[in-house]
């Protein structure tokens, strides 16, 4: 694999900046300015993996050129054979170096390790869509358990039949958003509902939204912009009925975003949960508005980012699940619904990576 002149120019510039930061970090002026020192230290840390792999590539390249020069003057057949063998090894090493350099240069998602707020809403299909929404919730619970993550319910709005109009919950743990960010979109289910007497396959849809939990440093909400209402919590069939006004409804007046939380019997806990969800939704709203490239970045991830698009189909009669963004079909729907999603998520991650690698040079 040949490395382009444009990439070499970028890498030389990165190496020069890395060396410059080394010098700056040793200067008394920077050491005394803690804010600048922290910023430069982070930049140094971000650049180091790229510089380290580039220096390794340059060493292999020099060794390769030395062998090539030897071949030009060496007449001994045994020595020439050894030199050619060494060059083959070095050529493979350089190809590997280039791949590692490109991977190190990929932009990092700042939300990769954030917790997430997940929202599941029934779409087309009435009761069948609502029932499938609860099944998706169970699927994500299984996946969370397998990854040793914590699931915390926020607002669970069930129907009389046990389906769900809306499910809002938090998943906390290491690398949650990095794995679940690909789940945003419309999930389509094809199967014969239990109420279908003629055995016809129905198609229903459920919308899933995955929001990185906003950090306090990212979103500072003005209390005057938030309207807070309290009410008595309750559910279908009398579930969670509470005689006190422990449920919370928060409205962010500038955006009109409304968040409800009635899962906890404590008003204080419901308020805390509602605020976390509100911050995440407001953060997502302003990010989407302020940065046109937000949608483009999500689309670049796997060909789509629009939550109104169908991203995946769960076909129960055929026992298959298909992700339309990468064209991957798995014939293990039963296991998939039990949270065995790693193969699909890894496929999506690789698709993202390959798409981004195209733009490195």
CSV table of C-alpha atoms in Angstrom, one decimal:
chain,number,residue,atom,x,y,z
A,1,UNK,CA,0.0,0.0,0.0
A,2,UNK,CA,1.4,3.4,-1.0
A,3,UNK,CA,1.0,6.3,1.2
A,4,UNK,CA,0.0,9.5,-0.5
A,5,UNK,CA,2.0,12.8,-0.6
A,6,UNK,CA,-1.0,14.6,0.9
A,7,UNK,CA,-1.1,12.2,3.9
A,8,UNK,CA,2.7,12.5,4.4
A,9,UNK,CA,2.3,16.3,4.5
A,10,UNK,CA,-0.5,16.0,7.1
A,11,UNK,CA,1.7,13.6,9.2
A,12,UNK,CA,4.7,15.8,9.0
A,13,UNK,CA,2.6,18.7,10.2
A,14,UNK,CA,1.2,16.6,13.1
A,15,UNK,CA,4.7,15.5,14.1
A,16,UNK,CA,6.0,19.1,14.0
A,17,UNK,CA,3.1,20.2,16.2
A,18,UNK,CA,3.7,17.4,18.6
A,19,UNK,CA,7.3,18.4,19.0
A,20,UNK,CA,6.3,22.0,19.5
A,21,UNK,CA,3.9,21.0,22.3
A,22,UNK,CA,6.7,19.0,23.9
A,23,UNK,CA,8.8,22.2,24.1
A,24,UNK,CA,5.8,24.3,25.3
A,25,UNK,CA,5.0,21.9,28.1
A,26,UNK,CA,8.5,22.2,29.5
A,27,UNK,CA,8.3,26.1,29.6
A,28,UNK,CA,7.8,27.8,32.9
A,29,UNK,CA,5.2,30.1,31.3
A,30,UNK,CA,3.0,27.2,30.4
A,31,UNK,CA,3.5,25.3,33.6
A,32,UNK,CA,2.3,28.2,35.6
A,33,UNK,CA,-0.9,28.5,33.5
A,34,UNK,CA,-2.8,25.4,34.5
A,35,UNK,CA,-5.6,25.9,32.0
A,36,UNK,CA,-3.3,26.2,29.1
A,37,UNK,CA,-1.1,23.3,30.4
A,38,UNK,CA,-4.2,21.0,30.6
A,39,UNK,CA,-5.2,21.9,27.1
A,40,UNK,CA,-1.8,21.3,25.6
A,41,UNK,CA,-1.4,18.1,27.6
A,42,UNK,CA,-4.7,16.8,26.1
A,43,UNK,CA,-3.6,17.8,22.6
A,44,UNK,CA,-0.2,16.1,23.2
A,45,UNK,CA,-2.0,12.9,24.3
A,46,UNK,CA,-4.3,13.0,21.2
A,47,UNK,CA,-1.4,13.4,18.8
A,48,UNK,CA,0.9,10.9,20.4
A,49,UNK,CA,-0.6,7.7,19.0
A,50,UNK,CA,-0.4,9.1,15.4
A,51,UNK,CA,3.2,10.3,15.8
A,52,UNK,CA,4.3,7.1,17.4
A,53,UNK,CA,2.8,5.0,14.5
A,54,UNK,CA,4.2,7.5,11.9
A,55,UNK,CA,7.7,7.2,13.4
A,56,UNK,CA,7.4,3.4,13.2
A,57,UNK,CA,6.4,3.7,9.5
A,58,UNK,CA,9.4,5.9,8.8
A,59,UNK,CA,11.8,3.4,10.5
A,60,UNK,CA,10.4,0.6,8.4
A,61,UNK,CA,10.7,2.7,5.3
A,62,UNK,CA,14.4,3.5,6.0
A,63,UNK,CA,15.1,-0.2,6.6
A,64,UNK,CA,13.3,-1.0,3.3
A,65,UNK,CA,15.4,1.5,1.4
A,66,UNK,CA,18.6,0.2,2.9
A,67,UNK,CA,17.7,-3.3,1.7
A,68,UNK,CA,16.9,-1.9,-1.7
A,69,UNK,CA,20.3,-0.2,-1.9
A,70,UNK,CA,22.0,-3.4,-0.9
A,71,UNK,CA,20.3,-5.3,-3.7
A,72,UNK,CA,21.6,-2.7,-6.2
A,73,UNK,CA,25.2,-3.5,-5.3
A,74,UNK,CA,25.1,-7.0,-3.9
A,75,UNK,CA,26.1,-10.0,-6.2
A,76,UNK,CA,26.0,-12.9,-3.7
A,77,UNK,CA,22.8,-14.8,-4.5
A,78,UNK,CA,22.2,-15.9,-0.9
A,79,UNK,CA,22.6,-12.4,0.5
A,80,UNK,CA,20.2,-11.1,-2.2
A,81,UNK,CA,17.6,-13.7,-1.3
A,82,UNK,CA,17.8,-12.7,2.4
A,83,UNK,CA,17.5,-9.0,1.4
A,84,UNK,CA,14.4,-9.7,-0.8
A,85,UNK,CA,12.8,-11.7,2.1
A,86,UNK,CA,13.4,-8.9,4.5
A,87,UNK,CA,11.9,-6.4,2.0
A,88,UNK,CA,8.7,-8.5,1.8
A,89,UNK,CA,8.4,-8.4,5.6
A,90,UNK,CA,9.1,-4.7,5.7
A,91,UNK,CA,6.5,-4.0,2.9
A,92,UNK,CA,3.8,-5.8,4.9
A,93,UNK,CA,4.9,-3.9,8.1
A,94,UNK,CA,4.6,-0.6,6.2
A,95,UNK,CA,1.1,-1.5,4.9
A,96,UNK,CA,0.1,-2.3,8.5
A,97,UNK,CA,1.6,1.0,9.7
A,98,UNK,CA,-0.4,3.0,7.2
A,99,UNK,CA,-3.6,1.3,8.3
A,100,UNK,CA,-2.9,2.0,12.0
A,101,UNK,CA,-2.0,5.6,11.2
A,102,UNK,CA,-5.3,6.1,9.4
A,103,UNK,CA,-7.2,4.5,12.3
A,104,UNK,CA,-5.4,6.7,14.8
A,105,UNK,CA,-6.3,9.8,12.7
A,106,UNK,CA,-10.0,9.0,12.7
A,107,UNK,CA,-12.0,11.7,14.6
A,108,UNK,CA,-13.0,10.7,18.1
A,109,UNK,CA,-16.7,10.9,19.1
A,110,UNK,CA,-16.7,13.1,22.2
A,111,UNK,CA,-19.8,11.3,23.5
A,112,UNK,CA,-18.4,7.8,23.0
A,113,UNK,CA,-18.3,6.9,26.7
A,114,UNK,CA,-21.4,8.9,27.7
A,115,UNK,CA,-24.4,7.2,29.3
A,116,UNK,CA,-27.5,7.4,27.1
A,117,UNK,CA,-31.2,8.3,27.3
A,118,UNK,CA,-33.2,5.9,25.2
A,119,UNK,CA,-36.7,6.6,24.0
A,120,UNK,CA,-38.9,4.0,22.4
A,121,UNK,CA,-42.2,5.1,20.8
A,122,UNK,CA,-44.9,3.1,19.0
A,123,UNK,CA,-45.3,4.1,15.4
A,124,UNK,CA,-47.6,2.7,12.7
A,125,UNK,CA,-49.4,-0.5,13.7
A,126,UNK,CA,-51.4,0.4,16.7
A,127,UNK,CA,-51.4,-2.2,19.5
A,128,UNK,CA,-48.9,-4.4,17.7
A,129,UNK,CA,-46.4,-1.5,17.5
A,130,UNK,CA,-46.9,-0.9,21.2
A,131,UNK,CA,-46.3,-4.5,22.0
A,132,UNK,CA,-43.1,-4.6,19.9
A,133,UNK,CA,-41.9,-1.5,21.7
A,134,UNK,CA,-41.9,-3.4,25.0
A,135,UNK,CA,-40.0,-6.3,23.3
A,136,UNK,CA,-37.3,-3.9,22.1
A,137,UNK,CA,-37.0,-2.6,25.6
A,138,UNK,CA,-36.4,-6.1,26.9
A,139,UNK,CA,-33.9,-6.6,24.1
A,140,UNK,CA,-31.9,-3.6,25.2
A,141,UNK,CA,-32.2,-4.7,28.8
A,142,UNK,CA,-30.6,-8.1,27.9
A,143,UNK,CA,-27.9,-6.3,26.0
A,144,UNK,CA,-27.2,-4.0,28.9
A,145,UNK,CA,-27.0,-6.9,31.3
A,146,UNK,CA,-24.5,-8.7,29.0
A,147,UNK,CA,-22.3,-5.5,29.1
A,148,UNK,CA,-22.8,-5.0,32.8
A,149,UNK,CA,-24.6,-1.7,32.3
A,150,UNK,CA,-27.4,-0.3,34.5
A,151,UNK,CA,-30.9,0.4,33.2
A,152,UNK,CA,-32.9,3.0,35.0
A,153,UNK,CA,-36.5,3.6,34.1
A,154,UNK,CA,-37.7,7.3,33.7
A,155,UNK,CA,-41.1,7.3,32.1
A,156,UNK,CA,-42.9,4.1,31.1
A,157,UNK,CA,-46.3,4.8,29.4
A,158,UNK,CA,-48.0,1.4,29.0
A,159,UNK,CA,-51.2,0.5,27.2
A,160,UNK,CA,-54.0,-1.7,28.7
A,161,UNK,CA,-52.7,-4.7,26.6
A,162,UNK,CA,-49.2,-4.5,28.0
A,163,UNK,CA,-47.7,-2.6,25.1
A,164,UNK,CA,-46.1,0.8,25.4
A,165,UNK,CA,-46.9,4.2,23.8
A,166,UNK,CA,-43.6,5.6,25.1
A,167,UNK,CA,-40.7,4.2,27.1
A,168,UNK,CA,-37.9,6.5,28.3
A,169,UNK,CA,-35.0,5.0,30.2
A,170,UNK,CA,-31.4,5.6,31.0
A,171,UNK,CA,-28.5,3.1,30.4
A,172,UNK,CA,-25.3,3.8,32.3
A,173,UNK,CA,-21.9,2.2,32.0
A,174,UNK,CA,-18.7,2.2,30.1
A,175,UNK,CA,-18.9,2.9,26.4
A,176,UNK,CA,-22.7,2.8,26.3
A,177,UNK,CA,-23.2,5.5,23.7
A,178,UNK,CA,-20.4,4.2,21.5
A,179,UNK,CA,-22.3,0.9,21.0
A,180,UNK,CA,-26.0,2.1,21.2
A,181,UNK,CA,-25.7,5.2,19.0
A,182,UNK,CA,-26.5,3.1,15.9
A,183,UNK,CA,-29.9,2.2,17.3
A,184,UNK,CA,-31.5,5.6,16.5
A,185,UNK,CA,-34.2,5.2,13.8
A,186,UNK,CA,-37.3,3.4,12.8
A,187,UNK,CA,-37.4,-0.3,13.6
A,188,UNK,CA,-39.9,-2.3,11.5
A,189,UNK,CA,-41.4,-5.6,12.7
A,190,UNK,CA,-43.1,-8.1,10.4
A,191,UNK,CA,-45.1,-10.9,12.0
A,192,UNK,CA,-48.6,-12.4,12.6
A,193,UNK,CA,-50.2,-10.7,15.6
A,194,UNK,CA,-51.8,-12.9,18.2
A,195,UNK,CA,-55.1,-11.3,17.4
A,196,UNK,CA,-54.9,-12.1,13.7
A,197,UNK,CA,-57.3,-14.9,13.0
A,198,UNK,CA,-56.4,-15.5,9.3
A,199,UNK,CA,-52.6,-15.7,9.8
A,200,UNK,CA,-51.7,-12.6,7.8
A,201,UNK,CA,-48.4,-11.0,8.4
A,202,UNK,CA,-48.7,-7.4,9.6
A,203,UNK,CA,-46.0,-4.7,9.4
A,204,UNK,CA,-45.6,-2.2,12.3
A,205,UNK,CA,-43.0,0.3,13.2
A,206,UNK,CA,-41.3,1.6,16.4
A,207,UNK,CA,-39.1,4.6,16.7
A,208,UNK,CA,-36.0,4.5,18.8
A,209,UNK,CA,-34.0,7.6,19.8
A,210,UNK,CA,-30.6,7.4,21.5
A,211,UNK,CA,-29.3,10.6,23.1
A,212,UNK,CA,-26.0,10.9,24.8
A,213,UNK,CA,-26.5,12.0,28.4
A,214,UNK,CA,-25.5,15.7,28.5
A,215,UNK,CA,-22.8,16.6,30.9
A,216,UNK,CA,-23.3,19.7,33.2
A,217,UNK,CA,-20.4,21.4,31.4
A,218,UNK,CA,-22.2,21.0,28.1
A,219,UNK,CA,-25.7,22.2,29.0
A,220,UNK,CA,-26.5,25.0,31.4
A,221,UNK,CA,-30.2,25.5,31.6
A,222,UNK,CA,-31.7,28.7,33.0
A,223,UNK,CA,-34.2,27.9,35.7
A,224,UNK,CA,-36.4,30.7,34.4
A,225,UNK,CA,-36.7,28.9,31.1
A,226,UNK,CA,-38.1,25.7,32.8
A,227,UNK,CA,-41.7,25.3,33.8
A,228,UNK,CA,-42.2,22.5,36.4
A,229,UNK,CA,-45.6,20.9,37.1
A,230,UNK,CA,-46.3,18.1,39.6
A,231,UNK,CA,-49.1,15.6,39.4
A,232,UNK,CA,-50.1,12.2,40.8
A,233,UNK,CA,-48.4,9.3,39.0
A,234,UNK,CA,-50.5,6.5,37.7
A,235,UNK,CA,-50.5,3.8,35.1
A,236,UNK,CA,-52.7,1.3,33.2
A,237,UNK,CA,-54.7,-0.9,35.4
A,238,UNK,CA,-53.8,1.2,38.5
A,239,UNK,CA,-50.1,0.5,38.3
A,240,UNK,CA,-47.9,2.8,40.4
A,241,UNK,CA,-50.9,4.8,41.6
A,242,UNK,CA,-49.7,7.4,44.1
A,243,UNK,CA,-51.8,9.6,46.3
A,244,UNK,CA,-49.1,12.3,46.5
A,245,UNK,CA,-48.0,14.5,43.6
A,246,UNK,CA,-44.7,12.9,43.1
A,247,UNK,CA,-44.7,12.8,39.2
A,248,UNK,CA,-42.9,15.6,37.5
A,249,UNK,CA,-43.5,17.4,34.2
A,250,UNK,CA,-40.8,19.8,32.9
A,251,UNK,CA,-41.2,22.1,30.0
A,252,UNK,CA,-38.3,23.9,28.4
A,253,UNK,CA,-40.0,27.1,27.3
A,254,UNK,CA,-37.6,28.3,24.6
A,255,UNK,CA,-37.8,24.9,22.7
A,256,UNK,CA,-41.1,23.6,23.9
A,257,UNK,CA,-39.5,20.3,24.9
A,258,UNK,CA,-41.5,18.4,27.5
A,259,UNK,CA,-40.2,15.7,29.8
A,260,UNK,CA,-42.2,13.6,32.2
A,261,UNK,CA,-41.0,11.3,35.0
A,262,UNK,CA,-43.3,9.3,37.3
A,263,UNK,CA,-41.2,6.1,37.8
A,264,UNK,CA,-40.1,7.0,41.4
A,265,UNK,CA,-42.4,7.6,44.3
A,266,UNK,CA,-40.1,10.4,45.5
A,267,UNK,CA,-40.7,13.8,43.8
A,268,UNK,CA,-37.0,14.6,44.3
A,269,UNK,CA,-35.8,11.5,42.5
A,270,UNK,CA,-38.3,12.1,39.7
A,271,UNK,CA,-37.1,15.7,39.4
A,272,UNK,CA,-33.5,14.6,39.1
A,273,UNK,CA,-34.3,12.0,36.4
A,274,UNK,CA,-36.4,14.5,34.5
A,275,UNK,CA,-33.7,17.1,34.5
A,276,UNK,CA,-31.1,14.6,33.1
A,277,UNK,CA,-33.5,13.7,30.3
A,278,UNK,CA,-34.4,17.4,29.6
A,279,UNK,CA,-30.7,18.4,29.4
A,280,UNK,CA,-30.0,15.6,26.9
A,281,UNK,CA,-33.0,16.5,24.8
A,282,UNK,CA,-32.1,20.2,24.8
A,283,UNK,CA,-28.5,19.4,24.0
A,284,UNK,CA,-29.6,17.2,21.1
A,285,UNK,CA,-32.0,19.9,19.9
A,286,UNK,CA,-29.4,22.7,19.8
A,287,UNK,CA,-26.7,20.4,18.4
A,288,UNK,CA,-29.1,19.6,15.5
A,289,UNK,CA,-30.0,23.2,14.9
A,290,UNK,CA,-26.6,24.8,15.3
A,291,UNK,CA,-24.6,22.3,13.3
A,292,UNK,CA,-25.8,21.4,9.9
A,293,UNK,CA,-23.0,18.8,9.8
A,294,UNK,CA,-24.7,17.1,12.8
A,295,UNK,CA,-27.1,15.3,10.5
A,296,UNK,CA,-24.4,14.7,7.9
A,297,UNK,CA,-22.1,13.2,10.5
A,298,UNK,CA,-24.8,10.8,11.6
A,299,UNK,CA,-25.6,10.0,8.0
A,300,UNK,CA,-22.0,9.4,7.3
A,301,UNK,CA,-21.9,6.9,10.2
A,302,UNK,CA,-24.0,4.3,8.4
A,303,UNK,CA,-25.6,6.0,5.5
A,304,UNK,CA,-28.4,7.5,7.6
A,305,UNK,CA,-28.9,9.5,10.8
A,306,UNK,CA,-32.5,10.6,10.3
A,307,UNK,CA,-34.7,9.0,12.9
A,308,UNK,CA,-37.6,9.0,10.5
A,309,UNK,CA,-35.9,6.4,8.3
A,310,UNK,CA,-36.4,2.7,8.5
A,311,UNK,CA,-33.1,1.3,9.7
A,312,UNK,CA,-33.9,-2.3,10.6
A,313,UNK,CA,-36.5,-5.0,9.9
A,314,UNK,CA,-37.4,-7.8,12.3
A,315,UNK,CA,-39.0,-10.6,10.3
A,316,UNK,CA,-40.4,-13.2,12.7
A,317,UNK,CA,-41.9,-15.7,10.1
A,318,UNK,CA,-38.4,-16.0,8.5
A,319,UNK,CA,-36.5,-15.7,11.8
A,320,UNK,CA,-34.3,-12.9,10.4
A,321,UNK,CA,-33.2,-9.4,11.3
A,322,UNK,CA,-31.9,-7.1,8.6
A,323,UNK,CA,-30.1,-3.8,9.0
A,324,UNK,CA,-30.8,-1.8,5.8
A,325,UNK,CA,-27.9,0.6,6.3
A,326,UNK,CA,-25.2,-2.0,5.8
A,327,UNK,CA,-27.3,-4.7,4.2
A,328,UNK,CA,-26.5,-7.2,6.9
A,329,UNK,CA,-29.0,-10.0,7.6
A,330,UNK,CA,-28.7,-12.4,10.5
A,331,UNK,CA,-30.9,-15.5,10.7
A,332,UNK,CA,-30.9,-15.6,14.5
A,333,UNK,CA,-33.7,-13.4,15.4
A,334,UNK,CA,-34.6,-15.3,18.6
A,335,UNK,CA,-31.0,-14.8,19.9
A,336,UNK,CA,-31.0,-11.2,18.7
A,337,UNK,CA,-34.1,-10.4,20.7
A,338,UNK,CA,-32.4,-11.8,23.8
A,339,UNK,CA,-29.7,-9.2,23.4
A,340,UNK,CA,-27.1,-11.0,21.3
A,341,UNK,CA,-26.6,-7.9,19.1
A,342,UNK,CA,-22.8,-7.7,19.0
A,343,UNK,CA,-22.3,-9.0,15.4
A,344,UNK,CA,-24.8,-6.4,14.1
A,345,UNK,CA,-23.2,-3.6,16.2
A,346,UNK,CA,-19.7,-4.5,15.1
A,347,UNK,CA,-20.8,-4.5,11.5
A,348,UNK,CA,-22.2,-1.0,11.9
A,349,UNK,CA,-19.0,0.1,13.6
A,350,UNK,CA,-16.9,-1.2,10.8
A,351,UNK,CA,-19.1,0.5,8.2
A,352,UNK,CA,-18.7,3.8,10.1
A,353,UNK,CA,-14.9,3.3,10.3
A,354,UNK,CA,-14.6,2.5,6.6
A,355,UNK,CA,-16.7,5.5,5.6
A,356,UNK,CA,-14.5,7.8,7.6
A,357,UNK,CA,-11.3,6.2,6.4
A,358,UNK,CA,-12.2,7.2,2.9
A,359,UNK,CA,-11.9,10.9,3.9
A,360,UNK,CA,-8.5,10.6,5.7
A,361,UNK,CA,-6.4,11.5,2.7
